[in-house]
Coordinates of C-alpha atoms in Angstrom, one line a residue:
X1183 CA -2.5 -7.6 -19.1
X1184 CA -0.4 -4.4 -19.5
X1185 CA 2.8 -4.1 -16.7
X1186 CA 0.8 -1.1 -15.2
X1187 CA -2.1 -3.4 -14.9
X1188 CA -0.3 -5.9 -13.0
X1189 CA 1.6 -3.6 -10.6
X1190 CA -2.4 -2.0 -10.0
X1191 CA -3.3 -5.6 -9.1
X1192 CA -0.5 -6.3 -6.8
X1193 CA -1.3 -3.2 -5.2
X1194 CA -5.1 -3.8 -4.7
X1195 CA -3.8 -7.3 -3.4
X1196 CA -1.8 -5.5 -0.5
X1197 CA -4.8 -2.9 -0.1
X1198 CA -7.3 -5.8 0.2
X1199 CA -5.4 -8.3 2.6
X1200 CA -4.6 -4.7 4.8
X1201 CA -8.1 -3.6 4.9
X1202 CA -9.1 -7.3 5.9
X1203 CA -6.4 -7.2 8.8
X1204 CA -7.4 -3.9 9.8
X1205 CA -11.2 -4.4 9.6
X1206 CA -10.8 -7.8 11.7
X1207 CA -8.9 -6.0 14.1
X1208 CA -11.5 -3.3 14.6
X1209 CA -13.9 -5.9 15.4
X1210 CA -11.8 -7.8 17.5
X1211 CA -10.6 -4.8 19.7
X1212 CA -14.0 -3.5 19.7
X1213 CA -15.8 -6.9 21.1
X1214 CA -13.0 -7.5 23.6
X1215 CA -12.7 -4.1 24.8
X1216 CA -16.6 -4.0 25.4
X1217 CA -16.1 -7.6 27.3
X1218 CA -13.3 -6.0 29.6
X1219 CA -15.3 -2.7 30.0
X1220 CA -18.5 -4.6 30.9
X1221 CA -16.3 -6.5 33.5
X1222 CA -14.7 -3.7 35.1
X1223 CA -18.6 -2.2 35.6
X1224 CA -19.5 -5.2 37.4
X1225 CA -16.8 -5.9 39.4
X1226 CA -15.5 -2.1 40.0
X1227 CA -19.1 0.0 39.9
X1228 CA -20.0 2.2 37.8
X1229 CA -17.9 5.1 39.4
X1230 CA -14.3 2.5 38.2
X1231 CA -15.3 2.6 34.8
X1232 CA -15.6 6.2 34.9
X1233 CA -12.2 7.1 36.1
X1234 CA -10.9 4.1 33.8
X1235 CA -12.2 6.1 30.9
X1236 CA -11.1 9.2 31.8
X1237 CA -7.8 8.3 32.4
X1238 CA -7.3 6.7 28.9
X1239 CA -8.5 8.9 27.4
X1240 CA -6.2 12.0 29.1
X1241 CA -3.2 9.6 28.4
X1242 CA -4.2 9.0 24.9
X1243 CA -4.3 12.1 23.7
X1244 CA -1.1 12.7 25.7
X1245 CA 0.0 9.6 23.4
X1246 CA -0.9 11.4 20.3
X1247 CA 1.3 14.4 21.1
X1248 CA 4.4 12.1 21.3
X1249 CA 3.3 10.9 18.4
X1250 CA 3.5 14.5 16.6
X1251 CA 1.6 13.4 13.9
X1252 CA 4.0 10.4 13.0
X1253 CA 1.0 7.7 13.1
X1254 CA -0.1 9.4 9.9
X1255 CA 2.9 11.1 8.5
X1256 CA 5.5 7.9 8.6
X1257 CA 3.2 6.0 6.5
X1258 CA 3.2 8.7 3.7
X1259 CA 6.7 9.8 3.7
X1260 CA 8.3 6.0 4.1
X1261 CA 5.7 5.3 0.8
X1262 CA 7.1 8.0 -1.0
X1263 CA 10.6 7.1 -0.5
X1264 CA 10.3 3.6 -1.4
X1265 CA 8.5 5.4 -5.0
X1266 CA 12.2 6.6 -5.3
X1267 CA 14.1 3.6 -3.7
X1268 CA 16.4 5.6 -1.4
X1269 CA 17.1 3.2 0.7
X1270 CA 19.1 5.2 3.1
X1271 CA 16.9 8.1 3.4
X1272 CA 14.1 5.2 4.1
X1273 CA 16.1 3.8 7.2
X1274 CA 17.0 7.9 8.4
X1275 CA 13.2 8.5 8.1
X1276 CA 12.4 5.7 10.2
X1277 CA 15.4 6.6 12.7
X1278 CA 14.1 10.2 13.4
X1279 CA 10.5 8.2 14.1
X1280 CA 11.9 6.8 16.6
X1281 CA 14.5 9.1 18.0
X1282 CA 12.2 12.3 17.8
X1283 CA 8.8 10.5 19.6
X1284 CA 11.1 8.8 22.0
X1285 CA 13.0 12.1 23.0
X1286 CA 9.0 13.9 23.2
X1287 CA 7.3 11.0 24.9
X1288 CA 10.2 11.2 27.8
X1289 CA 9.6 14.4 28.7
X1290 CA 5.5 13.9 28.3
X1291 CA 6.2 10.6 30.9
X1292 CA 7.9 12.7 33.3
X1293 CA 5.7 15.1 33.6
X1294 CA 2.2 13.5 33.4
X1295 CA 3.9 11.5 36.4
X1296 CA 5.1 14.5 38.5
X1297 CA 2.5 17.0 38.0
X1298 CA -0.5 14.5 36.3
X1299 CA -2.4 14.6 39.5
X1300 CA -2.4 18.7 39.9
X1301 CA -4.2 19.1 36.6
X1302 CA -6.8 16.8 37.0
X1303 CA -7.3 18.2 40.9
X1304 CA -8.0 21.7 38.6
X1305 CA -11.3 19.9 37.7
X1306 CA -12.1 18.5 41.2
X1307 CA -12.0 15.1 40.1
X1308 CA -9.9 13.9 43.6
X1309 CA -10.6 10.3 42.9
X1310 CA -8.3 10.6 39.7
X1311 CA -6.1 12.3 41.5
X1312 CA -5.1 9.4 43.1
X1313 CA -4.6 7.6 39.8
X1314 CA -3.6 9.4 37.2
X1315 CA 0.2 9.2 37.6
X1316 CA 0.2 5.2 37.3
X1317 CA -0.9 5.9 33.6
X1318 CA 2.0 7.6 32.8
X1319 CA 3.8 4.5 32.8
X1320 CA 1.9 3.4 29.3
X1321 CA 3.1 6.2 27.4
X1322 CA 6.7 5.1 26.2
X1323 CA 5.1 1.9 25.6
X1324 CA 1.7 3.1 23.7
X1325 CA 3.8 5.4 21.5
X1326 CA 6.5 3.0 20.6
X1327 CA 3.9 0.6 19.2
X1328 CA 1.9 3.7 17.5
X1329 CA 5.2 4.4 16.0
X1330 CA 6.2 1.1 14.7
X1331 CA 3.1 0.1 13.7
X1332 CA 3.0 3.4 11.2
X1333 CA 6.3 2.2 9.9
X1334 CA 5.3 -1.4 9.3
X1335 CA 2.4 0.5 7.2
X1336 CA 4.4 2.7 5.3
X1337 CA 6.2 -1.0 4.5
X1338 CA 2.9 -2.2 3.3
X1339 CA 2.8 -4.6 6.3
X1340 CA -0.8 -4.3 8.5
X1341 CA -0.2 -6.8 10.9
X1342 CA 1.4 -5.6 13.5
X1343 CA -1.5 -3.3 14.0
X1344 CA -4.0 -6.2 14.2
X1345 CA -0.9 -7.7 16.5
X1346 CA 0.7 -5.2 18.8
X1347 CA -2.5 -2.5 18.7
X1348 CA -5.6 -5.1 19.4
X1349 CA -4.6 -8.5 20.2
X1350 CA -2.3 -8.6 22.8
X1351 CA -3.2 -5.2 24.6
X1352 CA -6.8 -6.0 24.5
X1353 CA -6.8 -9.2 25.6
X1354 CA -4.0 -9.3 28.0
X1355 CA -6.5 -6.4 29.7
X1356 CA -9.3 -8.7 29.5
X1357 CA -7.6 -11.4 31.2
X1358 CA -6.1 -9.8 33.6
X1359 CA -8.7 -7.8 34.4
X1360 CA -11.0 -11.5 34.6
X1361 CA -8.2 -12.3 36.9
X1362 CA -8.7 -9.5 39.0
X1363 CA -12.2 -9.4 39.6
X1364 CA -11.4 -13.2 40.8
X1365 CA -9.1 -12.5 42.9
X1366 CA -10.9 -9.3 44.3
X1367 CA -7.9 -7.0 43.6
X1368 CA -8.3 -3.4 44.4
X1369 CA -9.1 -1.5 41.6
X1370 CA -5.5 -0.3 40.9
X1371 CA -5.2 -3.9 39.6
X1372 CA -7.2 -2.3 36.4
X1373 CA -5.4 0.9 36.0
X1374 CA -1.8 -1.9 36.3
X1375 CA -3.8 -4.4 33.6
X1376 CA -4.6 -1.8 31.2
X1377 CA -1.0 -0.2 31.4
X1378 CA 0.9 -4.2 31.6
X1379 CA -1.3 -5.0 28.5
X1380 CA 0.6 -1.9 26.2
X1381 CA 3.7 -2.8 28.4
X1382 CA 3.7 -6.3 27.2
X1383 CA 2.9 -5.1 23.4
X1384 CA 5.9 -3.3 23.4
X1385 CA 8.2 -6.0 24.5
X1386 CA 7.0 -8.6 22.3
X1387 CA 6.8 -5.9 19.3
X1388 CA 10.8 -5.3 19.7
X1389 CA 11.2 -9.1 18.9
X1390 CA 8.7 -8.8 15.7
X1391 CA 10.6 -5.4 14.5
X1392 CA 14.4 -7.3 15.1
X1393 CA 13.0 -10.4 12.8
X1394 CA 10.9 -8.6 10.4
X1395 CA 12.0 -5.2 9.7
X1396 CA 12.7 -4.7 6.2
X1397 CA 14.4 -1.0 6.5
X1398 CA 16.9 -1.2 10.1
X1399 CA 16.6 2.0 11.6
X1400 CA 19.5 4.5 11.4
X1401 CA 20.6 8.1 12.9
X1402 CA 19.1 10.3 11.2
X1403 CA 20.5 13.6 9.3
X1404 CA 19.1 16.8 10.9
X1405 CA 17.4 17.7 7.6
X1406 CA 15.7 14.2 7.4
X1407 CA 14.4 14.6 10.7
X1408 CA 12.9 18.1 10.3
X1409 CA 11.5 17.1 7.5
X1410 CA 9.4 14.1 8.8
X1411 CA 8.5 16.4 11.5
X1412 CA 7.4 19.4 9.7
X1413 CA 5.4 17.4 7.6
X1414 CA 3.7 15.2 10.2
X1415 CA 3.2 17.8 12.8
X1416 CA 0.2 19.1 10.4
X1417 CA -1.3 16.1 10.7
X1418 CA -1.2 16.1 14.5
X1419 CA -3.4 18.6 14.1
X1420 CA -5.7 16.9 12.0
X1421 CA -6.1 14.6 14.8
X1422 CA -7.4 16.4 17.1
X1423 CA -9.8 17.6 14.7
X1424 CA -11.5 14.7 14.1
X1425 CA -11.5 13.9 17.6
X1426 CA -13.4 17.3 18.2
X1427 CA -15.8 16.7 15.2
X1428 CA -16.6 13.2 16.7
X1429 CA -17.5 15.0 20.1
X1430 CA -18.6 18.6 19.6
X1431 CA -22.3 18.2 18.8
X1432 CA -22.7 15.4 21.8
X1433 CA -21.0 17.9 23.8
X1434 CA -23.9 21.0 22.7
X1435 CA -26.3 18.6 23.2
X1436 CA -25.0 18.1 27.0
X1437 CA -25.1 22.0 27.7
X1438 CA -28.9 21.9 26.0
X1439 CA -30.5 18.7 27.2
X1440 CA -29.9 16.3 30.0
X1441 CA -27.9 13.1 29.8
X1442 CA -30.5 10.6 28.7
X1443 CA -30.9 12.9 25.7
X1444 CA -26.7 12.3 25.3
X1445 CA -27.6 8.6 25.8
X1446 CA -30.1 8.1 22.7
X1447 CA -27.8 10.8 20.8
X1448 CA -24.6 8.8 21.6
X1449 CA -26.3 4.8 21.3
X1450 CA -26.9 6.6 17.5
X1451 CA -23.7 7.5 16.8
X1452 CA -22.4 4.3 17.7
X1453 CA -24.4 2.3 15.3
X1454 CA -23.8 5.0 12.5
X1455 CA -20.6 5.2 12.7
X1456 CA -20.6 1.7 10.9
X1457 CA -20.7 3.3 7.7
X1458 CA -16.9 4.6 7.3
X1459 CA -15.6 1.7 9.1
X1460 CA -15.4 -0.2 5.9
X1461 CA -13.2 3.3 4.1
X1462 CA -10.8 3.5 7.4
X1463 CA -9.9 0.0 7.0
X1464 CA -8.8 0.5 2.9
X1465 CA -7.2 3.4 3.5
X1466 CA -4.5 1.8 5.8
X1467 CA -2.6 0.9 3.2
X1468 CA -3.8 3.2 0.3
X1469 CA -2.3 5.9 2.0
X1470 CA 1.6 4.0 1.7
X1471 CA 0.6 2.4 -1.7
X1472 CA -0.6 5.5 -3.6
X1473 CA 2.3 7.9 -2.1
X1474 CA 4.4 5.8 -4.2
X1475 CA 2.9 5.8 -6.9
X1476 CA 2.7 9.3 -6.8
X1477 CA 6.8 9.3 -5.8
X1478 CA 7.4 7.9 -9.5
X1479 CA 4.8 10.4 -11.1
X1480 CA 1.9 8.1 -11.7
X1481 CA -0.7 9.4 -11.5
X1482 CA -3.0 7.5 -13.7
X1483 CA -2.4 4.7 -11.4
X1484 CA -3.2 6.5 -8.2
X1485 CA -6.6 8.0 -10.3
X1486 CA -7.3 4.1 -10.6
X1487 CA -6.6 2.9 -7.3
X1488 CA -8.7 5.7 -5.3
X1489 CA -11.8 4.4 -7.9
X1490 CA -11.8 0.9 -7.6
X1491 CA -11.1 1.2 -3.8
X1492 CA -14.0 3.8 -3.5
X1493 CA -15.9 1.2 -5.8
X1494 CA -15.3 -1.5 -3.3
X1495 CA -15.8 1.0 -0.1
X1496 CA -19.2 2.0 -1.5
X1497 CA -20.5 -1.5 -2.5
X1498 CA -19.9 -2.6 0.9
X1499 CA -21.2 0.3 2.6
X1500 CA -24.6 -0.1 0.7
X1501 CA -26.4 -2.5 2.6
X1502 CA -26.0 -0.8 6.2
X1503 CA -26.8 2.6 4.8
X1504 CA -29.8 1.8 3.0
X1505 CA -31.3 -0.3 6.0
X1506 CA -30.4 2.5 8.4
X1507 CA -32.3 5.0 6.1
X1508 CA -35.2 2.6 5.7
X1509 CA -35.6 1.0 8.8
X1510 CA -33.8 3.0 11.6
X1511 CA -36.2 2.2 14.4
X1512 CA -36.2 -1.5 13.6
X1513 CA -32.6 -1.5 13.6
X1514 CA -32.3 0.6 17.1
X1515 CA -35.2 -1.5 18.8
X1516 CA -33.2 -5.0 18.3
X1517 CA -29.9 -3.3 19.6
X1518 CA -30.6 -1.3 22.3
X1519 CA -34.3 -1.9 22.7
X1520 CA -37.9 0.4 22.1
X1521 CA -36.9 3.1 24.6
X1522 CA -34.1 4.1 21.7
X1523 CA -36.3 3.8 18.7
X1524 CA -36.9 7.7 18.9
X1525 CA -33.4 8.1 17.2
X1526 CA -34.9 7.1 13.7
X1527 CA -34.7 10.5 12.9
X1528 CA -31.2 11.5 14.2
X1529 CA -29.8 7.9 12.7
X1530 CA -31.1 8.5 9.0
X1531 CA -29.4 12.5 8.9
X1532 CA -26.0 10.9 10.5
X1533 CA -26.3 7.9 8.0
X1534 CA -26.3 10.5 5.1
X1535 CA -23.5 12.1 6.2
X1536 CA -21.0 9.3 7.1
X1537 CA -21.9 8.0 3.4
X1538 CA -21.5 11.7 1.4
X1539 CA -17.6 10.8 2.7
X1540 CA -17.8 7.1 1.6
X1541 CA -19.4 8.2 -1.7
X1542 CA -16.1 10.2 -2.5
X1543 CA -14.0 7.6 -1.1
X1544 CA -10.4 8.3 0.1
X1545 CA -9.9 11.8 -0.3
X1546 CA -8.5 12.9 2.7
X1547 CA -5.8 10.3 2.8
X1548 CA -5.0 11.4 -1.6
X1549 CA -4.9 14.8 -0.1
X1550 CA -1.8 13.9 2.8
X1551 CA -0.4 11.6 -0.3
X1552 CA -0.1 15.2 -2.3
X1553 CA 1.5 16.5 0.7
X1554 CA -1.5 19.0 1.1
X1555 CA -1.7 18.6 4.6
X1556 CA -3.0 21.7 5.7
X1557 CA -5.1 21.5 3.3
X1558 CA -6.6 18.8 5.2
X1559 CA -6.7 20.8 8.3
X1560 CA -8.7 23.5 6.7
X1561 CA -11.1 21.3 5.5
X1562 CA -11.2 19.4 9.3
X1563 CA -11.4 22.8 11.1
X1564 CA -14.1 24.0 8.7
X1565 CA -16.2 20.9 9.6
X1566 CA -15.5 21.3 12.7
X1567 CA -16.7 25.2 12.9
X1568 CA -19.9 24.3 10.8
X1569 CA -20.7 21.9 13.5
X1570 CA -20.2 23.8 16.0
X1571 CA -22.2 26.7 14.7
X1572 CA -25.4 24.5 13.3
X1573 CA -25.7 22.6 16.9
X1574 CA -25.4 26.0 18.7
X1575 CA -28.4 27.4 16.5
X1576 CA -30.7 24.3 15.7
X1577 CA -30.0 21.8 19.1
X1578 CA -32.4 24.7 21.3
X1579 CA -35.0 24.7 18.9
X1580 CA -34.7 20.9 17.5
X1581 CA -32.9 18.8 20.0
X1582 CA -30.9 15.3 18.9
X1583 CA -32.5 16.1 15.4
X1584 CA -30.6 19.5 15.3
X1585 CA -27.5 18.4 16.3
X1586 CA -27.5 15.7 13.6
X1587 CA -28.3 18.0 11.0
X1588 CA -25.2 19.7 11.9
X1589 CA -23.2 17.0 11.7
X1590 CA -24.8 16.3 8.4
X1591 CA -24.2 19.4 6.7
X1592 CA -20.8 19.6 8.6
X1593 CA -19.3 15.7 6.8
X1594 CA -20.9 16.9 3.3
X1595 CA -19.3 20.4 3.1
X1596 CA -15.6 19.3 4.4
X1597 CA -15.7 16.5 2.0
X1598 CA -17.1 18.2 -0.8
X1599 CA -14.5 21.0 -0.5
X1600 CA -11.2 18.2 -0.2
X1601 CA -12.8 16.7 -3.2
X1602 CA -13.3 19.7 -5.3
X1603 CA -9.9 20.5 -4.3
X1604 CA -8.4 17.0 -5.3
X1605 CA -9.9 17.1 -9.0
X1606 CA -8.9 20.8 -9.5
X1607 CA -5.5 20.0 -8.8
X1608 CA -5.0 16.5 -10.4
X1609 CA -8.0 15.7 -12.2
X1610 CA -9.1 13.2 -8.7
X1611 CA -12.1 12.2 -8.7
X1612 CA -13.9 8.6 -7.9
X1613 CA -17.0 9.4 -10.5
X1614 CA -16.2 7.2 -13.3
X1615 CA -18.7 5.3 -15.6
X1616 CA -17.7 1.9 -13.6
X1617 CA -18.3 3.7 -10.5
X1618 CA -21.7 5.0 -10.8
X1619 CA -23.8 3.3 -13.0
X1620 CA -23.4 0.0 -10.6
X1621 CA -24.4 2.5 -7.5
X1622 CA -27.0 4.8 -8.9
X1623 CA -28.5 1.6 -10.1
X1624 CA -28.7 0.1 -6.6
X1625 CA -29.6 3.6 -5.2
X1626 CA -33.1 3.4 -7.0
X1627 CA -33.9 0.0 -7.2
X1628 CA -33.1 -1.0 -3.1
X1629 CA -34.9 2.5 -2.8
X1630 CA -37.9 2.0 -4.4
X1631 CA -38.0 -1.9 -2.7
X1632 CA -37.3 -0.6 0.6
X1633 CA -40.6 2.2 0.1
X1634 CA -42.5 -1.0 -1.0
X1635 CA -41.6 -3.1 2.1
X1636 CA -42.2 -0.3 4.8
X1637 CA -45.7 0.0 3.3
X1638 CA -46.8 -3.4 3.2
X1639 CA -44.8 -5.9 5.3
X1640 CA -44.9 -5.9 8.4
X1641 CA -40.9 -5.1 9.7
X1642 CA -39.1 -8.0 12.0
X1643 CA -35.6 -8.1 12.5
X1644 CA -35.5 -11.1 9.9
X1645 CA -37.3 -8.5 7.2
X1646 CA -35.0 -6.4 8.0
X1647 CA -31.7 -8.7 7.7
X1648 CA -33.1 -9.8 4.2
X1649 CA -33.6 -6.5 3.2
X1650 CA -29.6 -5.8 3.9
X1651 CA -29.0 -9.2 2.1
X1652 CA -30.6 -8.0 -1.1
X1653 CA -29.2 -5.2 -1.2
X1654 CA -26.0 -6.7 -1.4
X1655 CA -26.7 -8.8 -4.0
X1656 CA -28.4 -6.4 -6.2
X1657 CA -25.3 -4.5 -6.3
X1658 CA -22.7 -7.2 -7.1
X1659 CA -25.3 -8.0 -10.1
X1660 CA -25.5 -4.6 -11.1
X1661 CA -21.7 -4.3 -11.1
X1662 CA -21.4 -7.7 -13.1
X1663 CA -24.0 -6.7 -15.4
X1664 CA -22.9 -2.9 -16.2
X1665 CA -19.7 -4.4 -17.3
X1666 CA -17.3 -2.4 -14.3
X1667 CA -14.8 -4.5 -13.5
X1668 CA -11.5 -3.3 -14.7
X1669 CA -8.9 -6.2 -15.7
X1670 CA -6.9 -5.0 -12.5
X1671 CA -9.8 -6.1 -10.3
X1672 CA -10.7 -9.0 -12.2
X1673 CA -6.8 -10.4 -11.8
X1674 CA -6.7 -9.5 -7.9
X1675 CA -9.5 -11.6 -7.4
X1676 CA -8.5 -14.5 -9.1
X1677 CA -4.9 -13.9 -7.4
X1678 CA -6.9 -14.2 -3.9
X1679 CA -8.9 -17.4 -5.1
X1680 CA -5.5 -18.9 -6.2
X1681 CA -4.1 -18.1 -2.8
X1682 CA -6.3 -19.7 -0.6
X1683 CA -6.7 -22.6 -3.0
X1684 CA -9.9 -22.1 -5.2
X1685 CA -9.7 -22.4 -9.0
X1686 CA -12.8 -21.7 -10.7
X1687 CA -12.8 -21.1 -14.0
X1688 CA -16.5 -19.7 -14.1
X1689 CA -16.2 -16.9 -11.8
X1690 CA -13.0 -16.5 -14.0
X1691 CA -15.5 -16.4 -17.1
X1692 CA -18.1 -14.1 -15.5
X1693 CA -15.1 -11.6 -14.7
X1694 CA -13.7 -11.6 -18.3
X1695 CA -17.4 -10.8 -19.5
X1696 CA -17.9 -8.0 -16.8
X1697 CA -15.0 -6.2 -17.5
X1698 CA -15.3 -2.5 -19.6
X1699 CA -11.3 -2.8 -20.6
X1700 CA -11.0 -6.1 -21.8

């Protein structure tokens, strides 16, 4: 195996054990967080969980804006630099971070505490009134861990984000909030759990950072500071993009319909949104890994890592999509039960969008690695506008059904436009012989099985789990078989096997004979 070959491998290794950490993480955060909401409903009413949400939410978006952008941009700038191992310039990059989002956060503290309670009175809400300036005091604490976590990624290190962004916040909420509702504390007790819990994250995260920082933080020169911000503040941007694609059409559907309709819509989403959880987890460390690649002008690596991670992204992505396109009312029923079945329709447009982004794989994050950030805006905005514009005209007429259309045709143009935009630039693209023929081939086959098995078995949650099962299996036989395993892959796996102590010289065998570039 070639040197570039092995430096490929060691990367996938890092992009592999990160998207592991991240995707555990998301899981983890998710089930405990649903634990301590469920809690706070039973113990605080419905009307608690309410002004809970709402005042996390308000503080973290105030969060993001300390953040400027940094959660993103850190990662791809501390990448790059380590490309051209300056190590100085790494340490000043990681010093303005800090010094900038500090200096930002202060002021955003201060004044979400003094005058935090006047702008949510502008909207009559006088119960948050009363607590809105207690969750001011998460902010320094909520952006320092945002902000060392995006430097432990830019270091190729994801576990302080499984650390010091789920584990301890979450579950020091949980348990305090269990301790709480035992106690029959007042409901500020929450509001102080869910603040202690990022509190507590921070303070345990400054003894992590003074063991196992690589890069110590430094002053920064003026003109490295400006230009981490100027890069990242794009990407600030970004962010609230995306948060305004996730929530525009829900929101249409609000001014259009009644709540229960935002109920079925939203229940819909939730379980969709499945999809691209599998792509945000790999591209935690792509992002760091492929900016410096890119730093020492290699290109053809970076070609290589965005297909075999889209390879990977897509082969796992297969069984939930084709099960929510074949079976969406089966899968709806045994979640959330018959009354929500009626979002067959709506779940089957929203899976086809959330996979046209998974089908061209990391693009947005190749995109900030070419430092094409606004780039990326335009492409967010425009989805964002499509949306927009398709709910507005087709949620009237068409309901839930509309508004997923929009969404639809709103994920497929923006990502067909970075992606058009990636491969006229620098040849970018996912759609190599390795790539498709394992995928189309699982496309028709699953397809054509799953028309068979609507038609003629009758559909029980266990039908329905085999279904998913084959599906998976098809595909890693169909990726042995067409021969599109690239020596790169083959030697990360066997790396992993050797790691956690299995040697076995048949898969080893099988790998050799599936790969195109032996």
């Amino acid at each position: 195996m070639s040197d570039a070959d092995s430096d490929l491998a060691d990367a996938l290794q890092d992009a592999f054990r990160g998207a592991v950490i991240v995707l555990l993480g998301t899981i983890i955060g998710r089930g405990s967080g649903l634990l301590a909401e469920v809690w706070v409903v039973r113990t605080f009413s419905e009307s608690g969980y309410g002004l809970l949400k709402l005042g996390v939410l308000i503080t973290s978006l105030v969060a993001a804006v300390g953040t400027l952008g940094f959660r993103t941009g850190l990662p791809r700038q501390l990448g790059y630099e380590q490309g051209g191992q300056n190590t100085a310039t790494i340490r000043e990059t990681i010093g303005a971070g800090v010094l900038v989002s500090s200096g930002v956060t202060a002021i955003l503290a201060v004044v979400m505490f003094a005058y935090g309670s006047r702008f949510v009175s502008l909207f009559g809400d006088s119960e948050l009134v009363t607590y809105i300036s207690l969750f001011a005091f998460a902010l320094p604490a909520m952006v320092f861990v945002d902000v060392f976590v995006a430097v432990f990624r830019g270091l190729n290190n994801s576990k302080p984000k499984l650390y010091f962004r789920t584990l301890v916040p979450k579950f020091g909420f949980l348990a305090a909030v269990a301790v709480a509702g035992f106690f029959n504390f007042g409901f500020e007790s929450v509001i102080l759990a869910w603040v202690g819990g990022y509190v507590i994250a921070a303070l345990v995260f400054i003894v992590y950072i003074a063991l196992n920082i690589e890069y110590r933080p430094t002053f920064p020169e003026p003109v490295v500071a400006r230009r981490l911000v100027v890069f990242s503040f794009p990407l600030l941007a970004v962010f609230f993009a995306n948060h305004l694609m996730r929530w525009v059409d829900t929101f249409i559907i609000w001014i259009y319909t009644d709540t229960a309709t935002v109920g079925l819509y939203s229940a819909t989403v939730l379980l969709t949104r499945t999809i691209p959880m599998i792509l945000g987890s790999v591209t935690f460390l792509y992002l760091p890994i492929a900016s410096r690649f890119y730093s020492d002008g290699d290109i053809e690596r970076v070609q290589s890592l965005y297909v075999i991670l889209t390879k990977w992204v897509v082969g796992a992505s297969l069984p939930l999509f084709l099960t929510f396109m074949f079976f969406p009312k089966s899968v709806l029923t045994v979640v959330f039960g018959p009354d929500l079945a009626a979002g067959a329709s709506v779940m089957q447009l929203l899976a086809l969008g959330f996979f046209s982004h998974t089908l061209l794989g990391t693009n947005g994050h190749t995109l900030i690695m070419l430092g094409q950030r606004r780039k990326l805006l335009a492409a967010r905005s425009l989805m964002v506008l499509v949306n927009l514009i398709l709910s507005v005209l087709l949620v009237p007429s068409l309901g839930i059904v509309g508004a997923a259309l929009g969404s639809m045709a709103a994920f497929l143009l923006g990502n067909v436009a970075v992606s058009a935009y990636l491969y006229r630039e620098k040849g970018l693209h996912p759609f190599c012989r390795d790539y498709l023929r394992p995928v189309v081939g699982t496309l028709v086959v699953a397809g054509m099985v799953g028309v068979v098995v609507r038609q003629s078995v009758a559909i029980s949650p266990i039908v329905v789990a085999g279904y998913a099962t084959f599906v998976g299996v098809l595909h890693v036989g169909l990726y042995l078989l067409a021969r599109s395993v690239r020596q790169a892959e083959a030697a990360m796996i066997e790396a992993v096997m050797n790691h956690v102590g299995v040697q076995n010289n048949t898969v080893a065998d099988i790998l050799d004979r599936a790969s195109f570039d032996r």
